[in-house]
mmCIF file of C-alpha atoms in Angstrom:
data_model
loop_
_atom_site.group_PDB
_atom_site.id
_atom_site.type_symbol
_atom_site.label_atom_id
_atom_site.label_comp_id
_atom_site.label_asym_id
_atom_site.label_seq_id
_atom_site.Cartn_x
_atom_site.Cartn_y
_atom_site.Cartn_z
ATOM 1 C CA MET A 248 6.536 5.366 10.123
ATOM 2 C CA LEU A 249 8.251 7.881 8.258
ATOM 3 C CA PHE A 250 10.495 5.499 6.266
ATOM 4 C CA ARG A 251 8.107 3.267 5.026
ATOM 5 C CA SER A 252 5.875 5.923 4.272
ATOM 6 C CA MET A 253 8.429 7.740 1.835
ATOM 7 C CA GLY A 254 8.686 3.666 0.141
ATOM 8 C CA VAL A 255 4.880 4.155 -1.356
ATOM 9 C CA VAL A 256 6.371 8.374 -2.039
ATOM 10 C CA LEU A 257 9.246 6.926 -4.967
ATOM 11 C CA ALA A 258 6.876 4.072 -6.400
ATOM 12 C CA ALA A 259 4.247 6.515 -6.573
ATOM 13 C CA MET A 260 6.367 8.568 -8.384
ATOM 14 C CA LEU A 261 7.923 6.032 -11.125
ATOM 15 C CA HIS A 262 4.124 5.796 -11.509
ATOM 16 C CA VAL A 263 3.520 8.813 -12.334
ATOM 17 C CA THR A 264 6.253 9.030 -15.140
ATOM 18 C CA ASP A 265 4.874 5.590 -16.851
ATOM 19 C CA VAL A 266 1.706 7.413 -16.837
ATOM 20 C CA THR A 267 2.913 11.158 -17.789
ATOM 21 C CA GLY A 268 5.856 10.303 -19.196
ATOM 22 C CA ASP A 269 7.055 13.248 -17.195
ATOM 23 C CA SER A 270 10.693 12.070 -16.547
ATOM 24 C CA SER A 271 11.062 14.943 -13.393
ATOM 25 C CA TYR A 272 9.031 11.769 -11.250
ATOM 26 C CA GLN A 273 11.157 8.651 -11.742
ATOM 27 C CA ALA A 274 14.403 11.132 -11.843
ATOM 28 C CA TYR A 275 13.427 12.347 -8.119
ATOM 29 C CA THR A 276 12.776 8.498 -7.220
ATOM 30 C CA LEU A 277 16.592 8.156 -8.749
ATOM 31 C CA LYS A 278 18.040 10.736 -7.084
ATOM 32 C CA ASN A 279 17.035 9.861 -3.271
ATOM 33 C CA PHE A 280 18.144 6.229 -3.959
ATOM 34 C CA ASP A 281 21.629 7.279 -5.561
ATOM 35 C CA PHE A 282 21.794 9.470 -1.817
ATOM 36 C CA ILE A 283 21.016 6.921 0.299
ATOM 37 C CA PHE A 284 24.033 4.845 -1.158
ATOM 38 C CA ASP A 285 26.451 7.596 -2.000
ATOM 39 C CA HIS A 286 26.438 8.517 1.809
ATOM 40 C CA GLU A 287 26.292 4.506 2.774
ATOM 41 C CA ASP A 288 29.443 4.513 5.082
ATOM 42 C CA TYR A 289 27.700 7.433 6.837
ATOM 43 C CA PHE A 290 24.488 5.775 7.442
ATOM 44 C CA GLN A 291 26.277 2.376 8.836
ATOM 45 C CA ARG A 292 28.163 4.906 11.098
ATOM 46 C CA GLN A 293 24.764 5.707 12.020
ATOM 47 C CA ALA A 294 23.550 2.959 12.847
ATOM 48 C CA LYS A 295 25.906 1.523 14.460
ATOM 49 C CA GLN A 296 26.023 4.526 16.872
ATOM 50 C CA PHE A 297 22.262 4.791 17.620
ATOM 51 C CA GLY A 298 21.046 1.219 16.591
ATOM 52 C CA PRO A 299 17.697 0.438 17.001
ATOM 53 C CA GLN A 300 16.275 4.009 18.138
ATOM 54 C CA SER A 301 18.120 5.648 14.893
ATOM 55 C CA TYR A 302 15.524 6.733 11.844
ATOM 56 C CA GLY A 303 15.892 8.379 8.352
ATOM 57 C CA TYR A 304 18.150 6.442 5.606
ATOM 58 C CA ARG A 305 19.467 4.059 8.691
ATOM 59 C CA ARG A 306 16.967 1.904 8.403
ATOM 60 C CA LEU A 307 17.267 0.889 4.746
ATOM 61 C CA ILE A 308 21.010 -0.414 6.081
ATOM 62 C CA GLU A 309 20.107 -1.922 8.537
ATOM 63 C CA PHE A 310 16.677 -2.895 9.311
ATOM 64 C CA ARG A 311 14.543 -5.464 11.463
ATOM 65 C CA GLU A 312 11.313 -5.432 10.722
ATOM 66 C CA LEU A 313 9.130 -5.059 7.176
ATOM 67 C CA ASP A 314 8.150 -0.873 8.355
ATOM 68 C CA ASP A 315 12.308 -0.258 7.688
ATOM 69 C CA CYS A 316 12.257 -2.532 4.107
ATOM 70 C CA GLY A 317 9.017 -3.718 2.731
ATOM 71 C CA ALA A 318 7.584 -0.326 1.108
ATOM 72 C CA ILE A 319 10.886 0.844 0.350
ATOM 73 C CA GLY A 320 12.025 -2.588 -1.370
ATOM 74 C CA ALA A 321 9.121 -1.957 -2.993
ATOM 75 C CA ALA A 322 9.965 0.653 -4.562
ATOM 76 C CA LEU A 323 13.718 -0.076 -4.278
ATOM 77 C CA VAL A 324 12.987 -3.052 -6.473
ATOM 78 C CA LYS A 325 10.901 -0.843 -9.553
ATOM 79 C CA ALA A 326 14.173 1.779 -9.626
ATOM 80 C CA TRP A 327 16.455 -1.079 -10.393
ATOM 81 C CA SER A 328 14.034 -2.055 -12.898
ATOM 82 C CA LYS A 329 14.995 1.398 -14.585
ATOM 83 C CA LYS A 330 18.667 2.037 -13.583
ATOM 84 C CA PRO A 331 19.669 -1.272 -13.104
ATOM 85 C CA ASP A 332 22.375 0.111 -9.959
ATOM 86 C CA PRO A 333 24.475 -2.825 -8.588
ATOM 87 C CA ARG A 334 24.323 -1.171 -4.983
ATOM 88 C CA TYR A 335 20.254 -1.357 -5.547
ATOM 89 C CA ARG A 336 19.971 -5.039 -6.273
ATOM 90 C CA ALA A 337 22.571 -5.922 -3.233
ATOM 91 C CA THR A 338 19.969 -4.045 -1.217
ATOM 92 C CA ILE A 339 17.362 -5.709 -2.768
ATOM 93 C CA ASP A 340 19.027 -9.099 -1.886
ATOM 94 C CA ARG A 341 19.695 -8.103 1.763
ATOM 95 C CA ILE A 342 15.590 -7.386 2.195
ATOM 96 C CA ALA A 343 14.550 -10.633 0.284
ATOM 97 C CA GLU A 344 16.365 -12.256 2.464
ATOM 98 C CA HIS A 345 14.794 -11.199 5.559
ATOM 99 C CA ILE A 346 11.439 -10.654 4.440
ATOM 100 C CA ALA A 347 11.714 -14.707 3.302
ATOM 101 C CA HIS A 348 13.467 -16.218 6.328
ATOM 102 C CA LYS A 349 13.954 -14.172 8.949
ATOM 103 C CA GLN A 350 10.542 -11.670 9.345
ATOM 104 C CA MET A 351 8.239 -13.436 12.236
ATOM 105 C CA ARG A 352 5.579 -15.619 10.592
ATOM 106 C CA LEU A 353 2.727 -17.508 12.131
ATOM 107 C CA ALA A 354 3.231 -21.544 11.946
ATOM 108 C CA ASP A 355 1.165 -21.187 9.023
ATOM 109 C CA GLY A 356 3.879 -18.625 7.228
ATOM 110 C CA THR A 357 1.227 -15.155 7.500
ATOM 111 C CA LEU A 358 3.862 -12.777 8.104
ATOM 112 C CA ALA A 359 3.258 -11.729 11.587
ATOM 113 C CA ARG A 360 4.529 -8.767 15.061
ATOM 114 C CA PRO A 361 5.546 -9.292 18.198
ATOM 115 C CA ARG A 362 3.491 -6.507 18.952
ATOM 116 C CA PRO A 363 0.938 -5.275 20.885
ATOM 117 C CA ARG A 364 0.091 -8.624 21.999
ATOM 118 C CA PRO A 365 2.481 -11.380 21.939
ATOM 119 C CA VAL A 366 1.690 -12.830 18.255
ATOM 120 C CA SER A 367 -0.542 -9.736 16.339
ATOM 121 C CA LEU A 368 -1.291 -9.603 12.264
ATOM 122 C CA TRP A 369 -2.020 -5.819 11.218
ATOM 123 C CA SER A 370 -3.042 -5.010 8.154
ATOM 124 C CA ASP A 371 -0.785 -2.053 7.510
ATOM 125 C CA ASP A 372 1.891 -5.379 6.770
ATOM 126 C CA MET A 373 -0.099 -6.432 3.647
ATOM 127 C CA TYR A 374 1.609 -3.584 2.077
ATOM 128 C CA MET A 375 4.898 -4.015 3.614
ATOM 129 C CA SER A 376 5.757 -6.815 1.825
ATOM 130 C CA VAL A 377 2.970 -8.243 -0.941
ATOM 131 C CA PRO A 378 4.616 -5.545 -3.051
ATOM 132 C CA PHE A 379 7.763 -6.358 -2.961
ATOM 133 C CA MET A 380 7.292 -10.274 -3.215
ATOM 134 C CA ALA A 381 5.334 -9.338 -6.524
ATOM 135 C CA GLN A 382 8.473 -7.250 -7.555
ATOM 136 C CA MET A 383 10.818 -10.086 -6.701
ATOM 137 C CA GLY A 384 8.494 -12.480 -8.327
ATOM 138 C CA ARG A 385 8.441 -10.172 -11.632
ATOM 139 C CA ILE A 386 12.459 -9.501 -11.482
ATOM 140 C CA THR A 387 13.569 -13.339 -10.736
ATOM 141 C CA LYS A 388 10.711 -15.351 -12.034
ATOM 142 C CA GLU A 389 10.309 -17.171 -8.844
ATOM 143 C CA ARG A 390 7.416 -18.677 -8.628
ATOM 144 C CA SER A 391 8.018 -18.778 -4.724
ATOM 145 C CA TRP A 392 8.239 -15.203 -4.113
ATOM 146 C CA PHE A 393 4.041 -15.305 -6.038
ATOM 147 C CA ASP A 394 3.408 -18.527 -3.989
ATOM 148 C CA ASP A 395 3.881 -15.994 -0.499
ATOM 149 C CA ALA A 396 2.792 -13.122 -1.861
ATOM 150 C CA ALA A 397 -0.437 -14.629 -2.404
ATOM 151 C CA LYS A 398 -0.517 -16.807 0.311
ATOM 152 C CA GLN A 399 -0.016 -13.571 2.490
ATOM 153 C CA ILE A 400 -3.461 -12.183 0.832
ATOM 154 C CA ILE A 401 -5.024 -14.880 1.366
ATOM 155 C CA GLN A 402 -4.024 -16.173 5.067
ATOM 156 C CA VAL A 403 -4.620 -12.324 6.207
ATOM 157 C CA SER A 404 -8.257 -12.424 4.710
ATOM 158 C CA ALA A 405 -9.164 -15.088 6.519
ATOM 159 C CA ARG A 406 -8.732 -13.546 9.309
ATOM 160 C CA LEU A 407 -8.774 -9.939 8.543
ATOM 161 C CA GLN A 408 -12.037 -9.481 5.667
ATOM 162 C CA ASP A 409 -15.644 -9.584 6.939
ATOM 163 C CA PRO A 410 -17.052 -11.963 5.151
ATOM 164 C CA ARG A 411 -20.332 -10.186 5.036
ATOM 165 C CA THR A 412 -19.369 -7.135 4.148
ATOM 166 C CA GLY A 413 -15.797 -7.532 2.597
ATOM 167 C CA LEU A 414 -14.136 -4.643 4.761
ATOM 168 C CA TYR A 415 -10.871 -5.461 6.764
ATOM 169 C CA ASP A 416 -10.389 -5.291 10.293
ATOM 170 C CA HIS A 417 -7.314 -3.507 11.543
ATOM 171 C CA ARG A 418 -5.559 -6.660 13.515
ATOM 172 C CA TRP A 419 -5.510 -9.487 14.763
ATOM 173 C CA TYR A 420 -4.202 -11.467 18.255
ATOM 174 C CA GLU A 421 -3.040 -14.809 18.549
ATOM 175 C CA ASP A 422 -3.862 -15.096 21.727
ATOM 176 C CA THR A 423 -7.445 -13.083 22.200
ATOM 177 C CA PRO A 424 -9.735 -15.079 19.918
ATOM 178 C CA ILE A 425 -13.089 -13.115 20.658
ATOM 179 C CA ASN A 426 -11.917 -9.095 20.247
ATOM 180 C CA PRO A 427 -13.601 -6.032 18.667
ATOM 181 C CA HIS A 428 -13.191 -4.881 15.372
ATOM 182 C CA PHE A 429 -11.592 -1.785 14.109
ATOM 183 C CA TYR A 430 -12.114 -1.110 10.306
ATOM 184 C CA TRP A 431 -9.535 1.850 10.294
ATOM 185 C CA GLY A 432 -9.863 3.142 6.790
ATOM 186 C CA ARG A 433 -5.886 3.182 5.880
ATOM 187 C CA GLY A 434 -5.429 -0.288 7.323
ATOM 188 C CA GLY A 435 -8.486 -2.118 4.947
ATOM 189 C CA ALA A 436 -6.706 0.092 2.085
ATOM 190 C CA TRP A 437 -3.348 -1.224 2.937
ATOM 191 C CA VAL A 438 -4.485 -4.763 1.781
ATOM 192 C CA VAL A 439 -6.333 -3.621 -1.279
ATOM 193 C CA MET A 440 -3.954 -1.880 -2.788
ATOM 194 C CA ALA A 441 -1.455 -4.483 -2.035
ATOM 195 C CA THR A 442 -3.199 -7.301 -3.854
ATOM 196 C CA ALA A 443 -4.117 -4.850 -6.581
ATOM 197 C CA GLU A 444 -0.126 -4.682 -7.118
ATOM 198 C CA LEU A 445 0.237 -8.623 -6.774
ATOM 199 C CA LEU A 446 -2.692 -8.805 -9.777
ATOM 200 C CA SER A 447 -1.234 -6.609 -11.769
ATOM 201 C CA VAL A 448 1.929 -8.582 -11.881
ATOM 202 C CA LEU A 449 0.958 -12.566 -11.197
ATOM 203 C CA PRO A 450 0.564 -14.599 -13.525
ATOM 204 C CA GLU A 451 -2.271 -15.272 -15.457
ATOM 205 C CA ASP A 452 -1.754 -18.952 -14.946
ATOM 206 C CA HIS A 453 -1.461 -18.900 -11.119
ATOM 207 C CA PRO A 454 -3.517 -21.625 -9.409
ATOM 208 C CA ASP A 455 -4.370 -18.935 -6.919
ATOM 209 C CA ARG A 456 -5.332 -16.077 -9.189
ATOM 210 C CA PRO A 457 -9.196 -16.611 -9.206
ATOM 211 C CA LYS A 458 -8.868 -16.928 -5.118
ATOM 212 C CA LEU A 459 -7.033 -13.260 -5.056
ATOM 213 C CA LEU A 460 -9.716 -11.810 -7.567
ATOM 214 C CA GLU A 461 -12.619 -12.842 -5.326
ATOM 215 C CA ILE A 462 -11.346 -11.302 -2.114
ATOM 216 C CA PHE A 463 -10.522 -8.530 -4.400
ATOM 217 C CA GLN A 464 -13.702 -8.286 -6.176
ATOM 218 C CA ARG A 465 -15.403 -8.895 -2.341
ATOM 219 C CA ALA A 466 -13.394 -6.115 -0.516
ATOM 220 C CA VAL A 467 -14.536 -3.245 -3.414
ATOM 221 C CA GLN A 468 -17.930 -3.779 -3.087
ATOM 222 C CA GLY A 469 -17.650 -3.469 0.058
ATOM 223 C CA VAL A 470 -15.987 -0.195 0.131
ATOM 224 C CA ALA A 471 -17.888 0.878 -2.806
ATOM 225 C CA GLN A 472 -21.016 0.696 -0.453
ATOM 226 C CA VAL A 473 -19.075 3.031 2.513
ATOM 227 C CA GLN A 474 -18.221 5.795 0.556
ATOM 228 C CA SER A 475 -19.297 8.486 1.479
ATOM 229 C CA GLY A 476 -21.569 11.069 -0.266
ATOM 230 C CA SER A 477 -18.387 13.658 -0.944
ATOM 231 C CA GLY A 478 -16.564 10.750 -2.797
ATOM 232 C CA MET A 479 -14.163 9.900 0.049
ATOM 233 C CA TRP A 480 -14.241 7.164 3.089
ATOM 234 C CA HIS A 481 -14.341 7.482 6.909
ATOM 235 C CA GLN A 482 -11.667 7.411 9.045
ATOM 236 C CA LEU A 483 -13.603 4.128 10.425
ATOM 237 C CA LEU A 484 -15.222 3.240 8.049
ATOM 238 C CA ASP A 485 -18.526 1.694 8.765
ATOM 239 C CA LYS A 486 -18.854 4.530 11.589
ATOM 240 C CA THR A 487 -20.330 7.880 9.427
ATOM 241 C CA ASP A 488 -19.093 10.335 12.452
ATOM 242 C CA SER A 489 -15.833 9.767 12.211
ATOM 243 C CA TYR A 490 -14.269 11.666 10.168
ATOM 244 C CA LEU A 491 -13.639 11.764 5.921
ATOM 245 C CA GLU A 492 -9.845 10.584 5.880
ATOM 246 C CA THR A 493 -7.512 11.283 2.757
ATOM 247 C CA SER A 494 -5.307 8.268 2.396
ATOM 248 C CA ALA A 495 -7.325 5.633 2.528
ATOM 249 C CA SER A 496 -9.866 7.607 0.327
ATOM 250 C CA ALA A 497 -6.586 7.761 -2.048
ATOM 251 C CA ALA A 498 -5.550 4.108 -1.939
ATOM 252 C CA PHE A 499 -9.368 2.766 -2.310
ATOM 253 C CA THR A 500 -9.494 5.446 -5.445
ATOM 254 C CA PHE A 501 -5.608 3.227 -6.976
ATOM 255 C CA ALA A 502 -7.280 0.479 -6.532
ATOM 256 C CA ILE A 503 -10.375 0.439 -7.590
ATOM 257 C CA ALA A 504 -8.856 2.152 -10.705
ATOM 258 C CA ARG A 505 -6.710 0.287 -11.328
ATOM 259 C CA GLY A 506 -9.460 -2.791 -11.274
ATOM 260 C CA VAL A 507 -11.498 -1.109 -13.752
ATOM 261 C CA ASN A 508 -8.137 -0.553 -15.693
ATOM 262 C CA ARG A 509 -7.118 -4.279 -16.168
ATOM 263 C CA GLY A 510 -10.915 -5.766 -16.266
ATOM 264 C CA TRP A 511 -10.745 -7.215 -12.727
ATOM 265 C CA LEU A 512 -13.669 -4.276 -12.375
ATOM 266 C CA SER A 513 -16.695 -3.983 -14.105
ATOM 267 C CA PRO A 514 -16.539 -1.025 -15.354
ATOM 268 C CA VAL A 515 -19.791 0.494 -12.880
ATOM 269 C CA TYR A 516 -16.787 0.532 -10.631
ATOM 270 C CA ALA A 517 -15.251 3.424 -12.522
ATOM 271 C CA PRO A 518 -17.615 6.433 -11.255
ATOM 272 C CA VAL A 519 -16.833 5.210 -7.626
ATOM 273 C CA ALA A 520 -12.635 5.987 -8.597
ATOM 274 C CA GLN A 521 -13.887 9.275 -10.225
ATOM 275 C CA THR A 522 -16.170 10.546 -7.622
ATOM 276 C CA GLY A 523 -13.196 9.546 -4.666
ATOM 277 C CA TRP A 524 -10.149 11.444 -7.117
ATOM 278 C CA GLN A 525 -12.538 14.403 -7.401
ATOM 279 C CA ALA A 526 -12.459 14.421 -3.734
ATOM 280 C CA ILE A 527 -9.223 14.285 -2.764
ATOM 281 C CA ALA A 528 -8.123 16.467 -5.429
ATOM 282 C CA THR A 529 -9.622 19.120 -3.317
ATOM 283 C CA LYS A 530 -7.421 18.044 -0.200
ATOM 284 C CA VAL A 531 -4.538 19.020 -2.040
ATOM 285 C CA ARG A 532 -3.116 22.654 -1.262
ATOM 286 C CA SER A 533 -1.668 25.008 -4.328
ATOM 287 C CA ASP A 534 1.765 24.572 -2.447
ATOM 288 C CA GLY A 535 1.661 20.967 -2.164
ATOM 289 C CA MET A 536 1.081 19.754 0.631
ATOM 290 C CA ILE A 537 -2.307 17.757 1.817
ATOM 291 C CA GLU A 538 -4.925 18.061 4.140
ATOM 292 C CA GLY A 539 -6.500 15.011 5.833
ATOM 293 C CA ILE A 540 -4.543 12.731 6.716
ATOM 294 C CA CYS A 541 -3.758 10.469 9.568
ATOM 295 C CA VAL A 542 -0.968 10.374 11.488
ATOM 296 C CA SER A 543 0.854 6.961 12.731
ATOM 297 C CA THR A 544 -1.721 4.493 14.296
ATOM 298 C CA THR A 545 -0.636 1.577 16.552
ATOM 299 C CA ALA A 546 -2.737 -1.505 16.457
ATOM 300 C CA ALA A 547 -5.288 -0.375 19.481
ATOM 301 C CA TYR A 548 -7.889 -1.733 21.534
ATOM 302 C CA ASP A 549 -10.586 1.258 21.679
ATOM 303 C CA SER A 550 -12.609 2.793 18.517
ATOM 304 C CA VAL A 551 -11.891 5.713 20.836
ATOM 305 C CA TYR A 552 -8.088 5.560 19.996
ATOM 306 C CA TYR A 553 -9.318 5.693 16.030
ATOM 307 C CA TYR A 554 -11.478 8.395 15.660
ATOM 308 C CA ASN A 555 -9.326 10.406 18.237
ATOM 309 C CA ARG A 556 -5.898 9.699 15.727
ATOM 310 C CA PRO A 557 -5.304 13.257 14.800
ATOM 311 C CA THR A 558 -4.758 14.471 10.523
ATOM 312 C CA ASP A 559 -1.192 16.238 9.823
ATOM 313 C CA LEU A 560 -0.172 17.905 6.409
ATOM 314 C CA LYS A 561 3.056 16.610 6.970
ATOM 315 C CA ALA A 562 1.753 12.607 7.791
ATOM 316 C CA MET A 563 3.465 11.323 4.481
ATOM 317 C CA GLN A 564 1.318 8.683 4.554
ATOM 318 C CA GLY A 565 -0.768 10.074 2.373
ATOM 319 C CA TYR A 566 1.269 11.563 -0.180
ATOM 320 C CA GLY A 567 2.331 8.278 -2.577
ATOM 321 C CA PRO A 568 -1.415 7.144 -2.294
ATOM 322 C CA VAL A 569 -2.752 10.370 -4.212
ATOM 323 C CA LEU A 570 0.282 10.105 -6.809
ATOM 324 C CA MET A 571 -0.835 6.637 -7.153
ATOM 325 C CA ALA A 572 -4.167 7.535 -7.449
ATOM 326 C CA GLY A 573 -4.090 10.233 -9.901
ATOM 327 C CA ALA A 574 -1.809 8.696 -12.074
ATOM 328 C CA GLU A 575 -4.266 5.602 -12.148
ATOM 329 C CA VAL A 576 -7.529 8.244 -12.874
ATOM 330 C CA ILE A 577 -5.775 9.416 -15.569
ATOM 331 C CA SER A 578 -5.186 5.994 -17.157
ATOM 332 C CA MET A 579 -8.538 5.228 -16.692
ATOM 333 C CA LEU A 580 -10.175 8.621 -18.027
ATOM 334 C CA ARG A 581 -7.953 7.759 -21.110
ATOM 335 C CA SER A 582 -9.088 4.243 -21.887
ATOM 336 C CA PHE A 583 -12.869 4.633 -21.334
ATOM 337 C CA ASP A 584 -15.471 6.696 -24.052
ATOM 338 C CA ILE A 585 -17.336 8.713 -20.942
ATOM 339 C CA THR A 586 -20.974 9.712 -20.743
ATOM 340 C CA ARG A 587 -22.952 11.733 -18.421
ATOM 341 C CA THR A 588 -26.735 10.779 -17.800
ATOM 342 C CA LEU A 589 -28.592 12.085 -14.817
ATOM 343 C CA ASN A 590 -26.052 13.264 -13.175
ATOM 344 C CA THR A 591 -24.071 9.831 -13.160
ATOM 345 C CA PHE A 592 -21.404 8.500 -15.348
ATOM 346 C CA HIS A 593 -21.543 5.543 -17.383
ATOM 347 C CA TYR A 594 -17.962 3.918 -18.812
ATOM 348 C CA ARG A 595 -17.779 2.160 -22.288
ATOM 349 C CA PRO A 596 -13.912 1.233 -23.559
ATOM 350 C CA LYS A 597 -12.892 3.578 -26.301
ATOM 351 C CA GLN A 598 -11.880 1.269 -29.468
ATOM 352 C CA GLY A 599 -8.327 0.089 -29.459
ATOM 353 C CA ALA A 600 -7.642 1.738 -26.555
ATOM 354 C CA GLY A 601 -4.490 -0.096 -24.238
ATOM 355 C CA GLN A 602 -5.479 -0.651 -21.103
ATOM 356 C CA LYS A 603 -2.154 0.146 -18.685
#
């Protein structure tokens, strides 16, 4: 779980550099990837010695599931765009082969897992696959990558997105057609964030773009309506007695700010992202550690499990989304004239302001 989370962190570092111009963030990402490939022989030996039980960087050398390669793969593609190292590209191509041809799927092509039920869909897996597919479409210009990415969002949304509220259930089991729904914050946030990343690079003339925009807008409308009075979102989005959780709050903030910046959402959603960020910022300590991040979470059968998942300062699942949210909100604040009236904010695009 740590490894996939670091993929989000490394991609976020690149985004921060793009927005702020501070090259140290990009340098951090490239240094991390260079470390992996400079010591590839060691990690190969580690994989052979410990097999499936080994973690850490080995998972980028020998992967077996989306957790091993999806999010880190998307970051690697973005890094390769900055530094076209052939070692990066060789691993990118192996990840592409795994996701396109080896990862478990349903009969209709939807990516799936064999756990905890024999055939399971997890909302998490949209971020562990779709951003990589989207980036592959961007660098290869092959339409099939965009087609597959769009299919994942559309087909998972058909199974997991509540048509009334727009919120995402955490999981779906093929052998359990009637089951309780748990709208776990980070799980739903991964889908919304993945959809935003896909829309960011999807060709304007792609036939699935209108459907994806509809899904994204419905999700954001639902998310905005369950934002707490603090600006954060709850661990279980529809349960106000569950705790306020940072990683989901950050991912939603990023996606909403990105939607406003790119014109997929009306500027009336900008204050949702602004207040989200103001709340998230209070969770960032002076030493850089971030409070309120839920630890790794499986697809569970009961709400008690989700209510009682602890938070941990070392839970890396929130660090990438917080960086992404902060950078995207900076872009949003730069692109609009903002006036405060009766304790709320009105956003109007600046004359001639470019959107990033």
